[in-house]
Amino acid sequence: MAEPHGDSTSEETQEPASNPPREETPRRRYRHHRRRHRHQGHEHSFAGCFPRLLLRRHEDLTLSRAARSLLDSYVRELLERIAQEASCLLRERNRSVLTHVEIQDAIQRLLSGELRLVSVFQGSNALLNYHRHN
């Protein structure tokens, strides 16, 4: 007792209509890379410090974005090298706590000339100011 193939309006015999393929809407691109990057984790940048330091000495000079980026990567690399050297000093001295002495010795090993003297002097002054205010 088969039913004839006619115009059957029964929902049971009709197959559900497949959805037509969606047209992909172009995704909006972010105008500012920083907005998208914020959600991936906050990464500290020193690039904001350089223009302020430059203004102290030379009010008429500015830094380009490429120059700020270059200086930022240089400072990051230098700090990373100081940390590696200080950790090597800790292992050599069989200590487990990093103090200002190891950092000062690491700076003296890495830097040379006047830069070494100025950085040790500035670091010592910063440490003294910290202890004065705390």
Coordinates of C-alpha atoms in Angstrom, one line a residue:
M1 CA 0.0 0.0 0.0
A2 CA 2.3 2.6 -1.2
E3 CA 1.2 6.1 -1.5
P4 CA 1.3 7.7 -4.9
H5 CA 4.0 10.3 -5.7
G6 CA 1.8 13.3 -5.9
D7 CA 1.8 16.6 -4.2
S8 CA 2.1 15.5 -0.7
T9 CA 2.1 18.2 1.9
S10 CA 3.0 16.0 4.8
E11 CA 6.0 17.2 6.7
E12 CA 7.1 13.7 7.4
T13 CA 7.7 12.9 3.7
Q14 CA 9.4 16.2 2.9
E15 CA 13.1 16.6 3.5
P16 CA 14.1 19.7 5.4
A17 CA 15.4 22.3 3.1
S18 CA 19.2 22.7 3.4
N19 CA 20.4 26.1 4.4
P20 CA 21.9 28.0 1.6
P21 CA 25.6 28.7 2.0
R22 CA 26.2 31.8 4.1
E23 CA 28.0 34.6 2.4
E24 CA 31.0 35.3 4.5
T25 CA 31.1 38.8 5.6
P26 CA 34.5 40.4 5.7
R27 CA 35.8 40.6 9.2
R28 CA 36.6 44.1 10.4
R29 CA 40.2 44.7 10.8
Y30 CA 41.3 46.6 13.8
R31 CA 42.6 50.0 13.1
H32 CA 45.0 49.9 16.0
H33 CA 47.1 46.9 16.6
R34 CA 47.4 47.7 20.3
R35 CA 43.6 47.1 20.8
R36 CA 43.9 43.6 19.4
H37 CA 47.1 42.9 21.3
R38 CA 45.7 43.9 24.7
H39 CA 43.7 40.7 25.0
Q40 CA 46.7 38.5 24.4
G41 CA 48.4 39.7 27.6
H42 CA 49.9 42.9 28.7
E43 CA 53.5 43.3 27.6
H44 CA 55.4 46.2 29.1
S45 CA 57.0 48.7 26.7
F46 CA 59.7 51.3 27.4
A47 CA 58.8 53.2 24.3
G48 CA 56.7 55.7 26.2
C49 CA 59.7 56.7 28.4
F50 CA 62.1 57.7 25.7
P51 CA 60.3 60.9 24.5
R52 CA 60.0 62.1 28.0
L53 CA 63.7 61.5 28.7
L54 CA 64.6 63.2 25.4
L55 CA 62.5 66.3 26.3
R56 CA 64.6 66.8 29.4
R57 CA 67.7 67.5 27.4
H58 CA 66.5 68.4 23.9
E59 CA 63.1 70.1 23.8
D60 CA 63.1 70.5 20.0
L61 CA 63.9 66.8 19.1
T62 CA 61.4 64.0 18.7
L63 CA 61.7 60.2 18.0
S64 CA 60.1 58.4 15.2
R65 CA 58.1 55.2 15.8
A66 CA 60.9 53.1 14.3
A67 CA 63.5 54.7 16.6
R68 CA 61.3 54.1 19.7
S69 CA 60.9 50.5 18.7
L70 CA 64.6 50.1 18.2
L71 CA 65.4 51.6 21.6
D72 CA 62.7 49.5 23.2
S73 CA 64.2 46.3 21.9
Y74 CA 67.7 47.4 22.9
V75 CA 66.6 48.1 26.5
R76 CA 64.7 44.8 26.7
E77 CA 67.7 42.9 25.4
L78 CA 70.1 44.7 27.8
L79 CA 67.8 43.9 30.8
E80 CA 67.6 40.3 29.7
R81 CA 71.4 40.1 29.6
I82 CA 71.7 41.6 33.0
A83 CA 69.3 39.1 34.4
Q84 CA 71.1 36.2 32.8
E85 CA 74.5 37.4 34.1
A86 CA 73.0 38.0 37.6
S87 CA 71.6 34.4 37.6
C88 CA 75.0 33.1 36.6
L89 CA 76.6 35.0 39.5
L90 CA 74.0 33.4 41.9
R91 CA 75.0 29.9 40.7
E92 CA 78.7 30.7 41.1
R93 CA 78.2 32.0 44.6
N94 CA 75.9 29.2 45.6
R95 CA 73.1 31.6 46.6
S96 CA 69.4 31.5 46.0
V97 CA 68.4 35.2 46.6
L98 CA 69.1 37.9 44.0
T99 CA 70.2 41.1 45.6
H100 CA 71.4 44.5 44.4
V101 CA 75.0 43.3 44.8
E102 CA 74.6 40.6 42.1
I103 CA 72.8 43.0 39.8
Q104 CA 75.6 45.6 40.3
D105 CA 78.3 43.0 39.6
A106 CA 76.4 41.8 36.5
I107 CA 76.2 45.4 35.2
Q108 CA 80.0 45.9 35.8
R109 CA 80.7 42.7 33.8
L110 CA 78.5 43.6 30.9
L111 CA 79.0 47.3 30.4
S112 CA 82.3 49.2 29.9
G113 CA 83.7 52.6 30.3
E114 CA 81.7 55.6 31.4
L115 CA 78.4 53.8 30.9
R116 CA 79.4 51.3 33.6
L117 CA 80.2 54.1 36.0
V118 CA 77.1 56.1 35.3
S119 CA 74.8 53.1 35.6
V120 CA 76.3 51.9 38.9
F121 CA 76.0 55.5 40.3
Q122 CA 72.4 55.9 39.1
G123 CA 71.5 52.5 40.5
S124 CA 73.0 53.2 43.9
N125 CA 71.2 56.6 44.0
A126 CA 67.9 54.9 43.1
L127 CA 68.4 52.3 45.9
L128 CA 69.2 55.0 48.4
N129 CA 66.1 57.0 47.5
Y130 CA 64.0 53.8 47.8
H131 CA 65.2 53.1 51.3
R132 CA 64.7 56.7 52.3
H133 CA 61.1 56.7 51.3
N134 CA 60.2 53.3 52.7

